[in-house]
Each structure stands twice: as structure tokens, then as C-alpha cells.
Short mmCIF file of C-alpha atoms in Angstrom, two decimals:
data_model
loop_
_atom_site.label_atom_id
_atom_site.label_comp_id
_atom_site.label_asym_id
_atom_site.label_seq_id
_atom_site.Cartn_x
_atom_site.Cartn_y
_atom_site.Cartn_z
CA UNK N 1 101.30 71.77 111.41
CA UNK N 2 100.08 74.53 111.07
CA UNK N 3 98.28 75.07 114.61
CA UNK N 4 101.57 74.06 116.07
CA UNK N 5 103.89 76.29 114.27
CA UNK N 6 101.09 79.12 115.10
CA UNK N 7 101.85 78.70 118.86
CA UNK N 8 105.43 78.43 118.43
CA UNK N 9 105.46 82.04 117.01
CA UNK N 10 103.05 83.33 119.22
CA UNK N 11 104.90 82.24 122.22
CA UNK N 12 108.20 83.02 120.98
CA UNK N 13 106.59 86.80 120.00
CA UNK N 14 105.54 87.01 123.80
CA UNK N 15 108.82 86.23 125.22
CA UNK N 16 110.51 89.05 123.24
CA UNK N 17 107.61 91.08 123.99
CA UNK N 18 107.47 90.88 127.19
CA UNK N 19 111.26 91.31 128.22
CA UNK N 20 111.18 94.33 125.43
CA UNK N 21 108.05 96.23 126.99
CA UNK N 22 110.04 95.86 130.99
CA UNK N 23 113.12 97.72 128.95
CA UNK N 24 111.19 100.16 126.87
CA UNK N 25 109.18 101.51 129.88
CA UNK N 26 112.81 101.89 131.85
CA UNK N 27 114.34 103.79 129.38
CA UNK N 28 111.08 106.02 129.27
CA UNK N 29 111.32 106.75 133.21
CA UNK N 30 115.15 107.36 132.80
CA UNK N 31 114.21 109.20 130.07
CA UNK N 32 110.93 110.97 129.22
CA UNK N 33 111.01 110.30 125.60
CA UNK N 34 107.71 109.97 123.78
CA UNK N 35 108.57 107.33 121.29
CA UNK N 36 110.28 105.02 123.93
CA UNK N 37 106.72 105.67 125.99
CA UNK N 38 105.28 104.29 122.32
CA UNK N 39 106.95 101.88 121.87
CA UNK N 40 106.02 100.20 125.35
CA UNK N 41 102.97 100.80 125.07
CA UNK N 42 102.98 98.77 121.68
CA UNK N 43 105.22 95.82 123.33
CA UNK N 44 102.45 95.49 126.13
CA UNK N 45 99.50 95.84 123.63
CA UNK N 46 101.55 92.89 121.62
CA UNK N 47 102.04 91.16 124.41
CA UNK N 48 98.71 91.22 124.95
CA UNK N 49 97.22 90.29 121.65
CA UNK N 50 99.56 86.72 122.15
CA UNK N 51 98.33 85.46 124.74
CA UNK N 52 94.12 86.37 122.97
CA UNK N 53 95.76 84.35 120.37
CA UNK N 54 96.64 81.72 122.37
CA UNK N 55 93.68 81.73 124.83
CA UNK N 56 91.25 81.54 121.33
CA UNK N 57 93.33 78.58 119.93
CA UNK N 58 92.91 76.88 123.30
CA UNK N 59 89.04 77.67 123.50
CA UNK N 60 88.82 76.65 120.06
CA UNK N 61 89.30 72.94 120.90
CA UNK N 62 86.45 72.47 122.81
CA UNK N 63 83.90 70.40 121.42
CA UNK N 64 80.67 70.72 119.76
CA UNK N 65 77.76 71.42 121.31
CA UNK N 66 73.83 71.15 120.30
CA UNK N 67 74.18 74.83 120.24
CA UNK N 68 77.49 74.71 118.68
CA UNK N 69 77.51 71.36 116.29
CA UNK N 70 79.82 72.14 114.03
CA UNK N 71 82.54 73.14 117.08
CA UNK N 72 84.33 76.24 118.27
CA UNK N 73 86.90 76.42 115.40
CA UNK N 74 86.00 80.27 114.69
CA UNK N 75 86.78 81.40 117.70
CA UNK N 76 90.31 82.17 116.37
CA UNK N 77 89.09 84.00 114.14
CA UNK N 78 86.86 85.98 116.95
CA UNK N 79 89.99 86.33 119.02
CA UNK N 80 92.25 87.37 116.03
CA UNK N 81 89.66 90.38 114.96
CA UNK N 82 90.08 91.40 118.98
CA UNK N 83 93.63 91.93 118.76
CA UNK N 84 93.34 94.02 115.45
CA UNK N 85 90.60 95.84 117.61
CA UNK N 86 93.79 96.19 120.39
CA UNK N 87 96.63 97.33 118.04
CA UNK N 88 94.04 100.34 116.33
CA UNK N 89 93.50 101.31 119.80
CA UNK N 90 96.50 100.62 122.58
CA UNK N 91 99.02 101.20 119.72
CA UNK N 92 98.02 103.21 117.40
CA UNK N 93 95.93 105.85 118.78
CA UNK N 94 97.86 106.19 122.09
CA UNK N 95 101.14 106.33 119.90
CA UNK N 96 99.13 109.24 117.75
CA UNK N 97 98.18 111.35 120.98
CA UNK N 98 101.25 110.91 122.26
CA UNK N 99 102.52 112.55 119.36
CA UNK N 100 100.47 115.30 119.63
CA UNK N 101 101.13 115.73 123.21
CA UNK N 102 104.71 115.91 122.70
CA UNK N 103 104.48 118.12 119.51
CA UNK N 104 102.65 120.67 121.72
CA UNK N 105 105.39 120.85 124.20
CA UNK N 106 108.80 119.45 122.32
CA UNK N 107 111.40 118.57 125.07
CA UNK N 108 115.33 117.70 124.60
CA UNK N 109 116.45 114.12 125.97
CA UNK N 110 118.77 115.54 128.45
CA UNK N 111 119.58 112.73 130.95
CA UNK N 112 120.49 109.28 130.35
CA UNK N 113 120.83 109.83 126.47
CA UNK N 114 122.58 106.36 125.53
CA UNK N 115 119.77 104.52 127.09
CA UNK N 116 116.89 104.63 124.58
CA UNK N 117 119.35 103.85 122.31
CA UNK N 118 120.66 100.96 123.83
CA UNK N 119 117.37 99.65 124.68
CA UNK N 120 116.19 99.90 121.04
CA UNK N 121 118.79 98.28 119.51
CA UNK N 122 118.67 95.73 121.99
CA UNK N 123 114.92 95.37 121.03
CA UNK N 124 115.96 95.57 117.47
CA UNK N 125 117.98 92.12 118.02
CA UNK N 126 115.04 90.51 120.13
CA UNK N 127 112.22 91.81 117.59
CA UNK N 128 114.23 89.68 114.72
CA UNK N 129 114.25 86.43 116.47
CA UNK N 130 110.76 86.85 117.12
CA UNK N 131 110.12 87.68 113.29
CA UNK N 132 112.40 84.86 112.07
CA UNK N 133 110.75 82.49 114.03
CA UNK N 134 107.59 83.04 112.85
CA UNK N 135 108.56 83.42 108.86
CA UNK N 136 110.49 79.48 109.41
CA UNK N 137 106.93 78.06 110.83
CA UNK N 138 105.29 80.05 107.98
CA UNK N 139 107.42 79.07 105.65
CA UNK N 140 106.16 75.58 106.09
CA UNK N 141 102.72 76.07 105.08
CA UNK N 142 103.15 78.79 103.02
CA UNK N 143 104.53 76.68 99.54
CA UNK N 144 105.08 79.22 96.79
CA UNK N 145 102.70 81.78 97.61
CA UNK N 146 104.31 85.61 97.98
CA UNK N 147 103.56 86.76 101.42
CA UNK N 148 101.16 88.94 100.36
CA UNK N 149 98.94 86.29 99.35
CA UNK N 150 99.74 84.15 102.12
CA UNK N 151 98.47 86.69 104.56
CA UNK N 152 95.71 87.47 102.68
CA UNK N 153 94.78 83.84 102.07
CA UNK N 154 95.88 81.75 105.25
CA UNK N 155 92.94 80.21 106.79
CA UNK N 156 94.64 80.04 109.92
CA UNK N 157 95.00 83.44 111.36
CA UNK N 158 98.09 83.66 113.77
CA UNK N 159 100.89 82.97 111.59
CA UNK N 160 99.90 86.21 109.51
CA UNK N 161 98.97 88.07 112.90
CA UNK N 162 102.52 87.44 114.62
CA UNK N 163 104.04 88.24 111.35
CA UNK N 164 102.50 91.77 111.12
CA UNK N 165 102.86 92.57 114.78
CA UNK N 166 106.51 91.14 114.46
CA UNK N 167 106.94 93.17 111.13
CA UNK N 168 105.30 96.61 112.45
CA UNK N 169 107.75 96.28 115.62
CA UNK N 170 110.68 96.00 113.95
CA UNK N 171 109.61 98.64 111.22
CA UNK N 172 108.45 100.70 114.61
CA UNK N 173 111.64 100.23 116.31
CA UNK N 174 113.62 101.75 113.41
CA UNK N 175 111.30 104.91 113.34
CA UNK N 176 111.83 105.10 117.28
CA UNK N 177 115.50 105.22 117.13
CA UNK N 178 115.27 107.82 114.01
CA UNK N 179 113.43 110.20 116.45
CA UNK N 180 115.43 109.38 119.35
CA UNK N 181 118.93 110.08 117.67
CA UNK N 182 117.67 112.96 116.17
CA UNK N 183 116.23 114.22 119.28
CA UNK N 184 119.85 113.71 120.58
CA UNK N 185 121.78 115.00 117.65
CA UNK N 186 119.79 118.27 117.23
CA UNK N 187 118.66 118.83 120.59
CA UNK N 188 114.58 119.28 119.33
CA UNK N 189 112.15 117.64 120.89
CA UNK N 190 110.03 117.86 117.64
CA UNK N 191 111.76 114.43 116.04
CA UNK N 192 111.02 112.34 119.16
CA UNK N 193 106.92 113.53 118.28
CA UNK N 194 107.66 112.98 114.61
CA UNK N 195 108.93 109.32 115.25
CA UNK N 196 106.35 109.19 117.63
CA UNK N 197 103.52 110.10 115.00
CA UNK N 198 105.46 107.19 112.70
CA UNK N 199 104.43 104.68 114.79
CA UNK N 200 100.88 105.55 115.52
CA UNK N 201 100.39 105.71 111.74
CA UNK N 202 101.86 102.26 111.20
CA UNK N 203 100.16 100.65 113.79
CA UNK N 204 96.97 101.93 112.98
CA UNK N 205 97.44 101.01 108.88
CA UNK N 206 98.74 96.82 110.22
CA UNK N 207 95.57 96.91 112.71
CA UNK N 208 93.27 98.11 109.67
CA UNK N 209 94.78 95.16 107.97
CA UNK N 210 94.47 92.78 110.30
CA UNK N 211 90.59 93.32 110.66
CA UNK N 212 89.84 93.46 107.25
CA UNK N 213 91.47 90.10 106.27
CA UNK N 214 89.85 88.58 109.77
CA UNK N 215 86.70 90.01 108.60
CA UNK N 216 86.55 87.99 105.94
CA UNK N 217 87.56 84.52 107.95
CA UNK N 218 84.81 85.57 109.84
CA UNK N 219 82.07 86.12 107.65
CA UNK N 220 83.07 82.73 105.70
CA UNK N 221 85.29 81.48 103.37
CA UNK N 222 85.03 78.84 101.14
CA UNK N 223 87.66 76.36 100.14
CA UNK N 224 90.69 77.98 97.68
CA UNK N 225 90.42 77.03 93.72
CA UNK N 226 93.54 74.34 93.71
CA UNK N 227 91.67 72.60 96.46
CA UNK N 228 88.19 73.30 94.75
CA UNK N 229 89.88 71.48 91.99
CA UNK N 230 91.15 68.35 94.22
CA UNK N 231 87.47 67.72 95.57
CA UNK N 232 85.73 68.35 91.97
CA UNK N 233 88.56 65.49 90.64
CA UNK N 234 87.75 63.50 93.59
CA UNK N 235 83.90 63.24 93.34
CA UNK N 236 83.90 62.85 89.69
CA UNK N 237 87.01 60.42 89.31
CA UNK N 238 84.96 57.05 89.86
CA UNK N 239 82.33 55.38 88.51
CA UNK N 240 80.04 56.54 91.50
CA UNK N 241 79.02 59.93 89.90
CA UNK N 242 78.37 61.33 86.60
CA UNK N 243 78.69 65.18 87.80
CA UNK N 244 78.53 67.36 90.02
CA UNK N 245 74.96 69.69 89.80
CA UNK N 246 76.27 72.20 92.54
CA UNK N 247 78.76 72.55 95.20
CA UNK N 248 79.33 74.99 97.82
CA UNK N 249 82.42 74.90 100.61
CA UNK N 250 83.02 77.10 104.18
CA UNK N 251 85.78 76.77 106.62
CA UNK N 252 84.30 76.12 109.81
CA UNK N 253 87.61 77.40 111.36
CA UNK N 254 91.04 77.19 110.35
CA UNK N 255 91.70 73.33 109.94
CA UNK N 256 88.27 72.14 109.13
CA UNK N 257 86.45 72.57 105.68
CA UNK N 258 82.82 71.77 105.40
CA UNK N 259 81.67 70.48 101.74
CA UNK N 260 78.01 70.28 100.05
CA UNK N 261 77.19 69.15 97.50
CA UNK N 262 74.44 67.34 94.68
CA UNK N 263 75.61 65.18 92.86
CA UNK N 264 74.25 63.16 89.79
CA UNK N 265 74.56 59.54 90.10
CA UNK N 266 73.47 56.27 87.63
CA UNK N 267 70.34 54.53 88.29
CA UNK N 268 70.79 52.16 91.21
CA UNK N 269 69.38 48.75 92.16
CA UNK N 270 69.30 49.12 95.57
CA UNK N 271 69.84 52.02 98.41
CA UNK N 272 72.65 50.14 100.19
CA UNK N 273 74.71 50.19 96.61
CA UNK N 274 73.65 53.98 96.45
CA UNK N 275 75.63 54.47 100.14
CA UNK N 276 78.58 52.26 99.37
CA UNK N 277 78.88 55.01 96.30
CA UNK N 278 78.38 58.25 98.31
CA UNK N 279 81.15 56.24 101.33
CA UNK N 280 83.63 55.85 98.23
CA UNK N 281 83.25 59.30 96.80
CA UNK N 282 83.34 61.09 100.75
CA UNK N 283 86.81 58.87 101.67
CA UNK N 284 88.32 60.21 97.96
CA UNK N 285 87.33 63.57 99.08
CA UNK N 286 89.25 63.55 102.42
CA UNK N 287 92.19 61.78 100.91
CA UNK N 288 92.94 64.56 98.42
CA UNK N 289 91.78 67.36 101.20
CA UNK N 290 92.10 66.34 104.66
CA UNK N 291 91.24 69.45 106.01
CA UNK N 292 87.74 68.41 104.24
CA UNK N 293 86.25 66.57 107.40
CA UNK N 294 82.15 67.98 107.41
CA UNK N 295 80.63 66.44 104.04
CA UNK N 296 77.41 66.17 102.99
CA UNK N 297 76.68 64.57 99.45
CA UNK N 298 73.36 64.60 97.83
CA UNK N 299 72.39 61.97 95.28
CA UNK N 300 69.84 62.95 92.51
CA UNK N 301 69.22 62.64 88.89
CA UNK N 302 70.64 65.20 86.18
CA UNK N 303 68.54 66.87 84.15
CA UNK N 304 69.82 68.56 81.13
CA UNK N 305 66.32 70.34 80.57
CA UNK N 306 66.49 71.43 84.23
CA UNK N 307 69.90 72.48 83.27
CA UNK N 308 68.81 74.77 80.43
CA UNK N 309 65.64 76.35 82.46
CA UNK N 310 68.13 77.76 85.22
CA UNK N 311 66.51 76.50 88.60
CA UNK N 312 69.95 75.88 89.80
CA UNK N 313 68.45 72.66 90.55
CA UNK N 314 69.36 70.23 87.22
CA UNK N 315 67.77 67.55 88.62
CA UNK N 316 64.13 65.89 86.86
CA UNK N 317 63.21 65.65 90.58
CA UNK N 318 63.24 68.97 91.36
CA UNK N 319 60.43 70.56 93.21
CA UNK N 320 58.89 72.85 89.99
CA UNK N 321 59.33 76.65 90.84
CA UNK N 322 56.44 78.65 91.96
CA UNK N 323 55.48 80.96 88.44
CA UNK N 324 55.83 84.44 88.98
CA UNK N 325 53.11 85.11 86.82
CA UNK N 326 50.40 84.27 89.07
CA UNK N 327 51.91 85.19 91.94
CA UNK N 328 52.83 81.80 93.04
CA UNK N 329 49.30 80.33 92.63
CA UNK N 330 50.07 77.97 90.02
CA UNK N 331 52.45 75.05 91.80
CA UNK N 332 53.52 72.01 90.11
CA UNK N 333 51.22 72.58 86.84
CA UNK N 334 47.64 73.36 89.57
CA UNK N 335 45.71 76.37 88.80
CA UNK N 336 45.07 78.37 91.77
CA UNK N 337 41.72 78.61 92.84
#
């Protein structure tokens, strides 16, 4: 669901986008305003950025490789961090030295005045369908969480992309129009720069966003605590295991969770009886989490004394740790020589 409703959003962001950026730069010729110049430059920069998002989602279907076994599923996470990378520099810093361009040498709008005007409330009205589109298909995965958290927390990173870019454009827009009409009303060139500067700043603050959250997809995160929960309840729930001993979790991309873990399991009669336990415990696991579809279970023994020494290993068949003593001479109760 939530793959699909990404591309709706990102598609229906690229048709606004697109049809916005054609107007913007015509009212900019007719024109010469800074902010409308902007602003176009942030609808093609946008424009942009959807079709990386779409072009990683579609390269992050291929299958796995030797080199790549567990897939391509980051690469939307890759191609997400690129369009942060985009917005900093296409929008923001052009929309900045524009600014500063136009501060140095403040010019009245004197021809064509209702166009920019026009134009961005025109863009206004486009810019909302775009951003209502994409908070309905977030709105389906995002449950109860505030939007804050759901940007911060989606595993999936083009819902929360679109809805920035979508956000920051409208938010944009308005500070456009503010310089624009009072450009017009006052006759000073200085409020098209200062609505100009407006946007720079905002795009630059939603791109510095953007790559830190994607920064963190990227480097790896592991599943969230209610689903932590659902596979601790599901591995422990039958008579198959007694705990667990450890248990770590990554997202291998957006819609695909891989989970490892040791376990501690009874005393078995026979090794096929052992791997009818581990199947049970593995189809529980997907059934409460289906993203969870990489598992890797690891039978052993508990050991409360290995417990209480702090290997991290709890199990009577651990491997004893090298003593630091000695300098790692003394293995497994040998002197070294």
C-alpha cells in the first residue's frame, strides 16, 4: 500500500509541477521578478526530484544478486538522499543568490503586473491538490501517529518527501506572492529580494531535513518498538522456545525487515523436530509482521550463569571468551605456552 500510494503522490506532485514551472518561468520573462524566477526554479528542481523518486522505486525492484543478496530495496533510500542533495542546491541556494542579486540592484515590476499574481495563485490551487493527494495516501499508513513522527519514522521515504516538497511549495508560494504584491503596492524592488531570500531559507531548512531523516534509512534502521513487541510475542508464544537470548532487526529497504535472532529452545529428540520448531516460530513471525520476510533463528541452550557473566552470549555452549589478563593466551581454560 504503501509503495503504491508513494507513486500516486509522486506522480500527481509532477503533474502540478510540471504545468506550474512552464507558468512560473512565463510570468518571469513577462516579468523580471526574482521570486517568480525562484519559484521556477524550485518547480523544475521538484519536478526533478519525482521522477529520482520514481526511477529509485523502479530500480529498487530488481532482484538480488550474489553481489546484492539481500536485493536493491535501499536504493530508495539512495535516490531519496539525492533529491534532498537537489532541493539544498537547485532551490535553495539559487533562490538565496538570487536574492542577493536582486537586493544589490532592487527593480519595480513595471510591465505585466497582474501576471505573477495570477500565476501564483493559480499555482497556489495546483500546489494543494498535489499536497492533498499525498496527505489521503499518507493518511493510510500513517494510523495515529502526528506527522511529525510519521515523517520522522516512515520507513518508506516518498510519502514524507512529496509531503515536504508539496508543503515547502505551497508555504513558498505564499512568501512569493507577499514579495510580489508588495513589490507592486510600494513600487520597491527590495520585497521581491526579501520574498526571494524566504524561499531560499525554506528550501534549504526542508532539504536539511530531508537528508538527515534519509540519513538515517540509510545507515540502518531496525524494526519500531510496537512491532519489536509483535515478533518478541510471536517467538515466545509457543511451546517451541523458552526465550529469546538476543535479537537484532534492519530494514533492508522500505517493505522488507530482516530479523536475527538466538533463541533458547527445550532439549530435543531429534534435529527434524528441532526444524519443525524454528518453521512454526518463523511463519508466527511473518503473520504478526509481514514486512518481516529475511529471518534467521538460532537454536541454543540458555544459560543463566552465562547470563550473569555478561558474554552477551547466555548460552552453556558458548565459545569461552579469550581472558584479558593474559592477553588472550589462556582459551577455553589452556595455559598459553
Amino acid at each position: 500500500m504503501s509503495a503504491n500510494g508513494g507513486t500516486k503522490a509522486i506522480i500527481a506532485a509532477l503533474a502540478a509541477n510540471v504545468g506550474i514551472a512552464v507558468t512560473k518561468f512565463v510570468a518571469f520573462l513577462l516579468t523580471g521578478s526574482s521570486s517568480m524566477l525562484a519559484e521556477s526554479i524550485h518547480s523544475v528542481a521538484d519536478s526533478g526530484n519525482q521522477g529520482l523518486l520514481l526511477l529509485g522505486g523502479r530500480r529498487a525492484k530488481r532482484e538480488a544478486t550474489p553481489e546484492h543478496p539481500f536485493g536493491y530495496g535501499r536504493e530508495r533510500y539512495i535516490y531519496a538522499f539525492i533529491v534532498a542533495i537537489v532541493l539544498f542546491s537547485v532551490g535553495g541556494l539559487f533562490a538565496l543568490y538570487e536574492a542577493y542579486h536582486k537586493a544589490q540592484h532592487p527593480e519595480p515590476i513595471t510591465s505585466w503586473q497582474w501576471v505573477p499574481v495570477a500565476v501564483l495563485v493559480i499555482a497556489i490551487g495546483m500546489e494543494s491538490f498535489s499536497f492533498r493527494t499525498a496527505i489521503n495516501e499518507s493518511n493510510h499508513i500513517r494510523g495515529n501517529q502526528s506527522w511529525v513522527r510519521f515523517i520522522r519514522r516512515a520507513k518508506a521515504p516518498e510519502l514524507p518527501v512529496v509531503l515536504l516538497e508539496d508543503f515547502g511549495a505551497l508555504v513558498g508560494l505564499v512568501f512569493a506572492l507577499f514579495g510580489v504584491g508588495m513589490t507592486l503596492i510600494t513600487g520597491d524592488g527590495i520585497w521581491d529580494a526579501a520574498g526571494t531570500a524566504m524561499i531560499g531559507v525554506l528550501l534549504v531548512l526542508i532539504a536539511i531535513t530531508l537528508a538527515v531523516e534519509t540519513k538515517s534509512l540509510l545507515l540502518g534502521e531496525g524494526a519500531e518498538r510496537h512491532d519489536l513487541a509483535k515478533i518478541e510475542r510471536a517467538v515466545t508464544e509457543g511451546p517451541e522456545v523458552e526465550r529469546i537470548i538476543h535479537m537484532k532487526t534492519l530494514y533492508l529497504g522500505p517493505e522488507e525487515l530482516m530479523v536475527a535472532a538466538k533463541i533458547a529452545v527445550p532439549a530435543c529428540e531429534s534435529a527434524e523436530e528441532l526444524a519443525r520448531g524454528i518453521n512454526a516460530v518463523e511463519a508466527r513471525i511473518r503473520a504478526a509482521v509481514p514486512v518481516a520476510r529475511v529471518i534467521y533463528l538460532e537454536p541454543d541452550i540458555y544459560s543463566a550463569a552465562a547470563d550473569r557473566a555478561g558474554t552477551g552470549q547466555a548460552a552453556h555452549t558458548a565459545v569461552p571468551q579469550p581472558d584479558a589478563d593474559t592477553g588472550g593466551d589462556e582459551v577455553a581454560g589452556r595455559p598459553g605456552s
